XYZ file of N, CA, C and O in Angstrom:
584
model
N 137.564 -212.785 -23.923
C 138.825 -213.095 -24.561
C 139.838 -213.603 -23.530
O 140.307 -214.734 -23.402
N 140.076 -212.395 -22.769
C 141.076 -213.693 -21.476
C 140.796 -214.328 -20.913
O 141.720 -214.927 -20.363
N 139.145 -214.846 -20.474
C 138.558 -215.935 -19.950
C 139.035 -217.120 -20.416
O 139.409 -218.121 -19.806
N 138.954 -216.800 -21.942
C 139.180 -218.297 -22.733
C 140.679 -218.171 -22.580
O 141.036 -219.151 -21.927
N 141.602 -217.503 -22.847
C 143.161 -217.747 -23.150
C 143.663 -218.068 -21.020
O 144.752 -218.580 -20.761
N 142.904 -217.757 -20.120
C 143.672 -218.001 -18.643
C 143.049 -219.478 -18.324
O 143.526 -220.298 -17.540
N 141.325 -219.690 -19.482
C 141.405 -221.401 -19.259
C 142.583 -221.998 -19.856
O 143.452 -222.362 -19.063
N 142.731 -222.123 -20.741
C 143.906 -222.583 -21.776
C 145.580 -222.985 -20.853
O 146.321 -223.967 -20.877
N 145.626 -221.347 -19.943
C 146.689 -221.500 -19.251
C 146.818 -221.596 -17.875
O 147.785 -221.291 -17.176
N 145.159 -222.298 -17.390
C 144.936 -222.914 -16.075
C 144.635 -224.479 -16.505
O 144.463 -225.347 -15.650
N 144.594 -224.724 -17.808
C 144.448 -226.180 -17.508
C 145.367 -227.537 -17.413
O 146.509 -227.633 -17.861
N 144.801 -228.329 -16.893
C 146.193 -229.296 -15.830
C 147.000 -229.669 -16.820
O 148.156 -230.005 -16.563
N 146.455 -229.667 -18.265
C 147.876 -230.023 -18.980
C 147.460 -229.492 -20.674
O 146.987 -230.091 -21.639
N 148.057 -227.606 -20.363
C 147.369 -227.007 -21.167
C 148.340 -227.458 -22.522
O 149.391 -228.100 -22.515
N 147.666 -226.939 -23.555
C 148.301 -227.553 -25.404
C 149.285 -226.221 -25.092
O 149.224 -225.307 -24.271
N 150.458 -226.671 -26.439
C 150.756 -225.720 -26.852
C 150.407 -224.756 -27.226
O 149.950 -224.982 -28.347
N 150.281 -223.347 -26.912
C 149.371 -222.163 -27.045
C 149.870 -221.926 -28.750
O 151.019 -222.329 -28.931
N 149.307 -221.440 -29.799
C 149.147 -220.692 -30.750
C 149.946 -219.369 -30.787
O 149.844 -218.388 -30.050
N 150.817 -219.611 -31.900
C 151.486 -217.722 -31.872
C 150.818 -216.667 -30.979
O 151.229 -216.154 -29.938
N 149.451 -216.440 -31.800
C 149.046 -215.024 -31.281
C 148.749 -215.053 -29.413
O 148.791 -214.075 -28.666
N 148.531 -216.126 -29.132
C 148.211 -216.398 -27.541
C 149.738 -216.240 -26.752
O 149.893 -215.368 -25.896
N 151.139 -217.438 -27.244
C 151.959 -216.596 -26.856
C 153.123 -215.479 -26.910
O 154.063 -215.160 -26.183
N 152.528 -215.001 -28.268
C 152.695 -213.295 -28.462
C 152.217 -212.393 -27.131
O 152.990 -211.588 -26.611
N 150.704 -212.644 -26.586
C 150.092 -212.305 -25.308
C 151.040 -212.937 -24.407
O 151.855 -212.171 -23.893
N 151.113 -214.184 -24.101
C 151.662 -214.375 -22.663
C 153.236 -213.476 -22.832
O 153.596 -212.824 -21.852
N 153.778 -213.479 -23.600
C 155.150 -212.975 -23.379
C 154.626 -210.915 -22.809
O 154.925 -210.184 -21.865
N 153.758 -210.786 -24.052
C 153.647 -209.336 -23.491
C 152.877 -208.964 -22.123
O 152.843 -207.817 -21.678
N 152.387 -209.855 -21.633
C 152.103 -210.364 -20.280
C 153.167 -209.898 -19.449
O 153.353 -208.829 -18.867
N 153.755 -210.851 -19.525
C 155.257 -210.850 -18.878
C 155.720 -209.867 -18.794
O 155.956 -209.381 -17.688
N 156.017 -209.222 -19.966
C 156.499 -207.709 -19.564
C 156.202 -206.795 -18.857
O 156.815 -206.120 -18.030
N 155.104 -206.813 -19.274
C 153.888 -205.895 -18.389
C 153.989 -206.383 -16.918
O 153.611 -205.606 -16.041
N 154.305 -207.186 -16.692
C 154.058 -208.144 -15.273
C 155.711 -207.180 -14.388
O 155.709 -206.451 -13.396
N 156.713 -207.544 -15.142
C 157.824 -206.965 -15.165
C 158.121 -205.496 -14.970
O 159.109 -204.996 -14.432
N 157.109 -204.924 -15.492
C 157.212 -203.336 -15.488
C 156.514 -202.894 -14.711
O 156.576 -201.686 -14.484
N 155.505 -203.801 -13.955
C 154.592 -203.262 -13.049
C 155.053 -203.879 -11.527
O 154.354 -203.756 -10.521
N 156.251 -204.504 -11.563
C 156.622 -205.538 -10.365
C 157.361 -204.261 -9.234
O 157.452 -204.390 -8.014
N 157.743 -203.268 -9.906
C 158.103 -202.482 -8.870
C 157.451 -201.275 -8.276
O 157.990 -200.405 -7.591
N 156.111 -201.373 -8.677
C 155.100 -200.419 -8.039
C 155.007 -199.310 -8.994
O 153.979 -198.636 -8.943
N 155.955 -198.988 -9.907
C 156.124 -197.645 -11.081
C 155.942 -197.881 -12.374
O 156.977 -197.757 -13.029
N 154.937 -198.195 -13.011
C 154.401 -198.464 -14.254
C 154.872 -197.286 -14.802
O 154.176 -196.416 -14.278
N 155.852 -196.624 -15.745
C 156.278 -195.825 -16.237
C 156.106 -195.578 -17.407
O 156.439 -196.559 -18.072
N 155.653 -194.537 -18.188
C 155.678 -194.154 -19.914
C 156.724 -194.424 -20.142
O 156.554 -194.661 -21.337
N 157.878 -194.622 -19.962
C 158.966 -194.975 -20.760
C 159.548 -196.452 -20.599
O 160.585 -196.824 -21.148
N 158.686 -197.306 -19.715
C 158.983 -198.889 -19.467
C 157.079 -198.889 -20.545
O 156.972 -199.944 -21.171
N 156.355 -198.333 -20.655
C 155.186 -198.769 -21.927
C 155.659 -198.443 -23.014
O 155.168 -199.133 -23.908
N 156.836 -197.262 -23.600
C 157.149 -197.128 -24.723
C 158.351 -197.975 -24.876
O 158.507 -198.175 -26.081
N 159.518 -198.720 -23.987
C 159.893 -199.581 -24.106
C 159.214 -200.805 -25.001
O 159.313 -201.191 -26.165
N 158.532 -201.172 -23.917
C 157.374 -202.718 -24.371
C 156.572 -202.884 -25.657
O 156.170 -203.909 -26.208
N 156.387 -200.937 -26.157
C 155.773 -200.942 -27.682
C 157.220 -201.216 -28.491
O 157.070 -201.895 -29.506
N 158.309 -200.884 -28.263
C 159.310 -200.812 -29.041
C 159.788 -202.327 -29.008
O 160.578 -202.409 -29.948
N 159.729 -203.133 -28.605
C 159.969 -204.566 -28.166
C 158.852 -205.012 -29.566
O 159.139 -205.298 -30.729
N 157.834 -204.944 -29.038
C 156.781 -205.482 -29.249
C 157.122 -205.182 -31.058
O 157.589 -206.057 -31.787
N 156.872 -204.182 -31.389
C 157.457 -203.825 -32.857
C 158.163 -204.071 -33.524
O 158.136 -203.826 -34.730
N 159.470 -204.944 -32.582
C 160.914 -205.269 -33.425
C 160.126 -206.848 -33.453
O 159.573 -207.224 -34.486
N 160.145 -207.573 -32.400
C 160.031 -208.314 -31.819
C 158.847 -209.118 -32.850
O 159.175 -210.288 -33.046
N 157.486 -208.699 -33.572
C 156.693 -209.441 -33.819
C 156.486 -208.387 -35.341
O 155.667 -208.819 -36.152
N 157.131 -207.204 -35.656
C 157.060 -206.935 -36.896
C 155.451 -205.438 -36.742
O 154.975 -204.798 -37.680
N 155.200 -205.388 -35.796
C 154.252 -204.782 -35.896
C 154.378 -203.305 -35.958
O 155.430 -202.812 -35.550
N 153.110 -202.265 -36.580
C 153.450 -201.068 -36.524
C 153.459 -200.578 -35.127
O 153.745 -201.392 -34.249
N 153.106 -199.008 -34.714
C 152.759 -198.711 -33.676
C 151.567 -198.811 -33.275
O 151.590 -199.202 -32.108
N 150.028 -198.585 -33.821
C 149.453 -199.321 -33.317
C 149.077 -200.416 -32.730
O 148.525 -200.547 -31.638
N 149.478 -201.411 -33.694
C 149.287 -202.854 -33.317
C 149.960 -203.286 -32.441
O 149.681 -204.311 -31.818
N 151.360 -202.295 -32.168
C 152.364 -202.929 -30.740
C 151.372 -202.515 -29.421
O 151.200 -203.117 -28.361
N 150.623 -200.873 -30.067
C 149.945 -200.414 -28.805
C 148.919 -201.321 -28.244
O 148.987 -201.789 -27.107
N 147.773 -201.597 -29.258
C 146.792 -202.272 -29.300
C 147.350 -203.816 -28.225
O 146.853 -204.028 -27.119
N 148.530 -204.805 -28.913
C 148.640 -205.898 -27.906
C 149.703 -205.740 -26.606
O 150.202 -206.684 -25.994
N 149.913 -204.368 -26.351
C 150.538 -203.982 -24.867
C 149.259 -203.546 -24.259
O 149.562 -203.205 -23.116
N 148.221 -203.411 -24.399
C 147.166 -202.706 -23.866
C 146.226 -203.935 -23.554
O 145.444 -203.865 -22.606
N 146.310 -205.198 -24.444
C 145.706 -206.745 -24.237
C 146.398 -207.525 -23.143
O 145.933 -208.508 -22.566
N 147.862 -206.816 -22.883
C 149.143 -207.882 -22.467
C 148.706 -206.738 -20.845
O 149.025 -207.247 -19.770
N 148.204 -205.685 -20.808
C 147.949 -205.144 -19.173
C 146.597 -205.501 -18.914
O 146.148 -204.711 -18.084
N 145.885 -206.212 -19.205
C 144.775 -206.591 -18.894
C 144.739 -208.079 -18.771
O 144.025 -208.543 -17.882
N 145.525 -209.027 -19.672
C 145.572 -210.556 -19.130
C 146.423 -210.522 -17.878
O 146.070 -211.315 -17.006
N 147.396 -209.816 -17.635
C 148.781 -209.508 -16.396
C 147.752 -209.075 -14.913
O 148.199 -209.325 -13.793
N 146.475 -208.466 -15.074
C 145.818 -207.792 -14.155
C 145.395 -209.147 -13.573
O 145.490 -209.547 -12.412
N 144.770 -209.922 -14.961
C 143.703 -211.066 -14.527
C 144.335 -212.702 -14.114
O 143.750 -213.744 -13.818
N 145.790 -212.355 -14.255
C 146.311 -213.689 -14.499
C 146.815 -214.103 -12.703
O 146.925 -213.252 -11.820
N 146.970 -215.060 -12.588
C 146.936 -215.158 -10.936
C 148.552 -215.352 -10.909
O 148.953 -214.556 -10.060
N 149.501 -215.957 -11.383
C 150.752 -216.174 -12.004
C 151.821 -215.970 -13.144
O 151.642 -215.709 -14.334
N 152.920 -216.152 -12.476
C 154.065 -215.576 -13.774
C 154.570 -217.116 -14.286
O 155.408 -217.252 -15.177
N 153.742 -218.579 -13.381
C 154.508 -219.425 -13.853
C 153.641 -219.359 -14.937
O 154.411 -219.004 -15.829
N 152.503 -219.473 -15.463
C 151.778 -219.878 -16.625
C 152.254 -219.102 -17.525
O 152.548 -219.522 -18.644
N 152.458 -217.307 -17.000
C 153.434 -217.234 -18.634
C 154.337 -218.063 -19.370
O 154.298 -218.688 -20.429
N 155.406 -217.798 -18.187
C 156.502 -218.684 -18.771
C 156.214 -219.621 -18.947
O 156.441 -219.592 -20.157
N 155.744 -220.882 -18.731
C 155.293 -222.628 -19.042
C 154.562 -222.063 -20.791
O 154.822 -222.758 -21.774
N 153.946 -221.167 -20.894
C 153.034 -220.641 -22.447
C 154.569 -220.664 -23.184
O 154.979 -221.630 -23.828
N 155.178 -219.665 -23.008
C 156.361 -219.147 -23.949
C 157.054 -220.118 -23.594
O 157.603 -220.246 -24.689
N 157.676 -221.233 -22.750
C 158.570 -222.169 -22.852
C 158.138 -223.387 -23.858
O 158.873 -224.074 -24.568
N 157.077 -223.425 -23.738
C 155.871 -224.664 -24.783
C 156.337 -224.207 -26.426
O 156.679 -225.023 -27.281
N 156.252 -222.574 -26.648
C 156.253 -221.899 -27.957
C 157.267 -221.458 -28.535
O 157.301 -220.960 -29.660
N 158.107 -221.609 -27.831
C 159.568 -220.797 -28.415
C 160.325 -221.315 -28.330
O 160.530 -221.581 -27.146
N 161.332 -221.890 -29.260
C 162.930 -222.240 -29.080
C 164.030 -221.976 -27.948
O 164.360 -220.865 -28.364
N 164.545 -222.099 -27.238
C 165.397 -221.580 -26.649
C 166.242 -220.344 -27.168
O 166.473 -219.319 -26.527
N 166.583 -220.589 -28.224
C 167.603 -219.266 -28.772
C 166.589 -218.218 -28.478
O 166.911 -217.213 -27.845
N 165.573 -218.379 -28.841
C 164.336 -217.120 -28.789
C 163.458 -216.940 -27.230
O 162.403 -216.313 -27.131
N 164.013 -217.493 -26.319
C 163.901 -217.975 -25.145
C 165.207 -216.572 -24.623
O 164.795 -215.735 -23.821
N 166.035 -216.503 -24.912
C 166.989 -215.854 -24.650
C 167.170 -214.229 -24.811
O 167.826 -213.336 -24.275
N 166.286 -214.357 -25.772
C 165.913 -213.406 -26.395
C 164.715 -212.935 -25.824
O 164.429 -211.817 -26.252
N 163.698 -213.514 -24.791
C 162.201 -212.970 -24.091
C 163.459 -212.755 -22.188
O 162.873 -212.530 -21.129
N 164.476 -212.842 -22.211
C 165.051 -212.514 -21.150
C 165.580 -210.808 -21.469
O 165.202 -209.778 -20.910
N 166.367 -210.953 -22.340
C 167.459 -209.791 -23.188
C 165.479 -208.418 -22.937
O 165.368 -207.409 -22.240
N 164.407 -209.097 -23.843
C 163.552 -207.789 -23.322
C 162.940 -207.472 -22.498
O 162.512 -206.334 -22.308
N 162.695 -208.890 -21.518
C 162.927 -208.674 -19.965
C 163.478 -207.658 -19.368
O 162.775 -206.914 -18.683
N 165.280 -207.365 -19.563
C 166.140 -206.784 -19.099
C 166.092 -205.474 -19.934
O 166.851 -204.646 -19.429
N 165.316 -204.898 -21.289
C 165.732 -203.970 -21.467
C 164.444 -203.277 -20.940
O 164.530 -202.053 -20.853
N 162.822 -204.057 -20.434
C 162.165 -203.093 -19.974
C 163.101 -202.447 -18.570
O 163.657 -201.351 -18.494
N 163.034 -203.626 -17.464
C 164.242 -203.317 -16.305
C 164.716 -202.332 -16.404
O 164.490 -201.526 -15.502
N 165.270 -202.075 -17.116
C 166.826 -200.850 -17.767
C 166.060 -199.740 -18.075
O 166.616 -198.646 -18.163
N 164.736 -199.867 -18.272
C 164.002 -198.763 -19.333
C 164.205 -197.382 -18.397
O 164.832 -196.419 -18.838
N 163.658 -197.392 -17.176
C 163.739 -196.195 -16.110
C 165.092 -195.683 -15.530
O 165.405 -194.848 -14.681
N 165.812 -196.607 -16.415
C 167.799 -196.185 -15.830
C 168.231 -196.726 -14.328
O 169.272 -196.439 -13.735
N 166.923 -197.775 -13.764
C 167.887 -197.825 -12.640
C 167.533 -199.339 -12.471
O 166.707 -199.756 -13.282
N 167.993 -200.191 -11.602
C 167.787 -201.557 -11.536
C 166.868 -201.601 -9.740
O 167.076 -200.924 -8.734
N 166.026 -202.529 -9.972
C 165.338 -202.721 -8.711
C 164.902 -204.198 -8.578
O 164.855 -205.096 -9.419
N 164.516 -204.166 -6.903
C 165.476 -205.253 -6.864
C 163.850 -206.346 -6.808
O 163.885 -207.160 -5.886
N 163.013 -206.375 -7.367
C 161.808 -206.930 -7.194
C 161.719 -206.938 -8.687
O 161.052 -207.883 -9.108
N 162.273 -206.039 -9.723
C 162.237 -206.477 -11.254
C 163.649 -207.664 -11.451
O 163.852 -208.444 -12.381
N 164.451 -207.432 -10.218
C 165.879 -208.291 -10.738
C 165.123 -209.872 -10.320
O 165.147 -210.758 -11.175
N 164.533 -210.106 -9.096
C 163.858 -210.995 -8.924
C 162.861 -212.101 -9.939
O 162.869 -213.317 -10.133
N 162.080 -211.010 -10.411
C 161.628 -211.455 -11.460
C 162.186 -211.931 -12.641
O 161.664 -212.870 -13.242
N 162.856 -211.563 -12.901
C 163.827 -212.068 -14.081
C 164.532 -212.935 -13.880
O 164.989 -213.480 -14.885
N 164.923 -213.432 -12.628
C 165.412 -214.270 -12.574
C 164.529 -215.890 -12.214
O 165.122 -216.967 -12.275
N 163.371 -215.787 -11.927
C 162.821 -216.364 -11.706
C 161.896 -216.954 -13.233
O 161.486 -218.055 -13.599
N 161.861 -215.435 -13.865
C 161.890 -215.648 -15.392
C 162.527 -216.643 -16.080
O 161.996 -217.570 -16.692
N 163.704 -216.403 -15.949
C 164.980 -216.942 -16.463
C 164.618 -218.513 -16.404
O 164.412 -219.190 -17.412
N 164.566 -219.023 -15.006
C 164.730 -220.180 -14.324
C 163.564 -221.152 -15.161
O 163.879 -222.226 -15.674
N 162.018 -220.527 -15.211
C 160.976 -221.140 -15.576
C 161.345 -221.251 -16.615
O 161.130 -222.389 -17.034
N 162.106 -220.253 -17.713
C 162.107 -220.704 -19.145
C 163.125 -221.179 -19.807
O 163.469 -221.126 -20.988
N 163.970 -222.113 -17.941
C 164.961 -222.919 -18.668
C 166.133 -222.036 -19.155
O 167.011 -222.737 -19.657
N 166.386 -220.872 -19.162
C 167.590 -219.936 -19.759
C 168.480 -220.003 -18.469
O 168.042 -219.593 -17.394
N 169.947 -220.614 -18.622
C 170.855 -221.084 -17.851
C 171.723 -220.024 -17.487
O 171.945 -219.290 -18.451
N 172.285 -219.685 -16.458
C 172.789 -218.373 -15.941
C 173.827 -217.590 -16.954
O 173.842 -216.386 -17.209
N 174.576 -218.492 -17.390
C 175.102 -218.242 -18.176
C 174.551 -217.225 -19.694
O 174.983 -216.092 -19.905
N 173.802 -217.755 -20.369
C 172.968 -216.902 -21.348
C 171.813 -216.396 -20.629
O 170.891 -216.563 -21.427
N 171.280 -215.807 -19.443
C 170.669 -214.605 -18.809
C 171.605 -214.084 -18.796
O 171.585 -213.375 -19.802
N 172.595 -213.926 -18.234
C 173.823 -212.777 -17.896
C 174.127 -212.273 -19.457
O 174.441 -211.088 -19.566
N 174.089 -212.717 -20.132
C 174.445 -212.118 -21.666
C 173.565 -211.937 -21.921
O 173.761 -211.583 -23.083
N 172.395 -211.860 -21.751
C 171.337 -211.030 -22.679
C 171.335 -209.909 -21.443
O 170.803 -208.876 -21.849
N 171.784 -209.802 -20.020
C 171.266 -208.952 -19.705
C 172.411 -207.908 -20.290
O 172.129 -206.742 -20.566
N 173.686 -208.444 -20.441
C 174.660 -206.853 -20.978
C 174.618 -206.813 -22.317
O 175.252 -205.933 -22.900
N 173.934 -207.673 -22.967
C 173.327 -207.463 -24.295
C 172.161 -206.022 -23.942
O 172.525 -204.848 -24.010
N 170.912 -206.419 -23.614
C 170.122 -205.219 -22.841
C 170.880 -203.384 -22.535
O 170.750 -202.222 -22.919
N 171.764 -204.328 -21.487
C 172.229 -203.045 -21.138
C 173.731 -202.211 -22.338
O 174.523 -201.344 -21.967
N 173.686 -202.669 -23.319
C 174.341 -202.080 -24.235
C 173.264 -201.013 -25.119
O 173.441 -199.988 -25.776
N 172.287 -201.692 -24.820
C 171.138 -201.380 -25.947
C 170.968 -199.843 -25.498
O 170.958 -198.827 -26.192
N 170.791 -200.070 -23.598
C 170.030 -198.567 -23.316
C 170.818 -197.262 -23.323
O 170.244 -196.193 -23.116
């Protein structure tokens, strides 16, 4: 299964990925995000199910089931640009803004900010085209949330 979806997002000029593929790359991302500071935490994975649930409508299984798909393509994936280039191909910008905002509320999830998840997000930000201006508002959007 991620053989075929990391050809897709290794090739020199991959298609637009399919919902359910970047449903994966975004929960990728997160996962990528929550694991960037060495502390994979139960409460940055129950974050990412709670995302995942608002975010695509799903119960708790099914959020569990594709956070548990999204730490295994993140293990195998060699890059964070191919996420983002997947979800910049698939998503609107407004909803672009909105894969920053849960960016920032995994970040937030452990109560403290570090500085290799702030990195990431911003580098996030940059690949998916979200202009400093609307990152900074989704991130105190985020941080209202926690």
């Amino acid at each position: 299964m991620f053989k075929e979806f990391l050809d897709r997002l290794l090739a020199p000029a991959p298609a637009i990925l399919p919902d359910e593929d970047a449903r994966l790359a975004l929960t990728a991302l997160l996962v990528r995000l929550a694991r960037s500071d060495n502390a994979y935490a139960d409460v940055e994975r129950d974050r990412i199910d709670r995302i995942l649930r608002t975010r695509f409508d799903l119960d708790s299984g099914a959020a569990q089931i594709l956070r548990e798909q999204g730490e295994g393509l993140e293990a195998a994936a060699p890059d964070t640009v191919r996420f983002t280039r997947a979800i910049k191909d698939a998503v609107p910008y407004e909803d672009r803004t909105g894969v920053i905002e849960a960016l920032w509320q995994v970040a937030l999830a452990d109560g403290k900010r570090d500085d290799d998840e702030d990195a990431l997000i911003r580098l996030a930000s940059n690949l998916l085209g979200v202009n400093d201006v609307d990152s900074a508002m989704a991130r105190q959007r985020a941080e209202a949330r926690t």
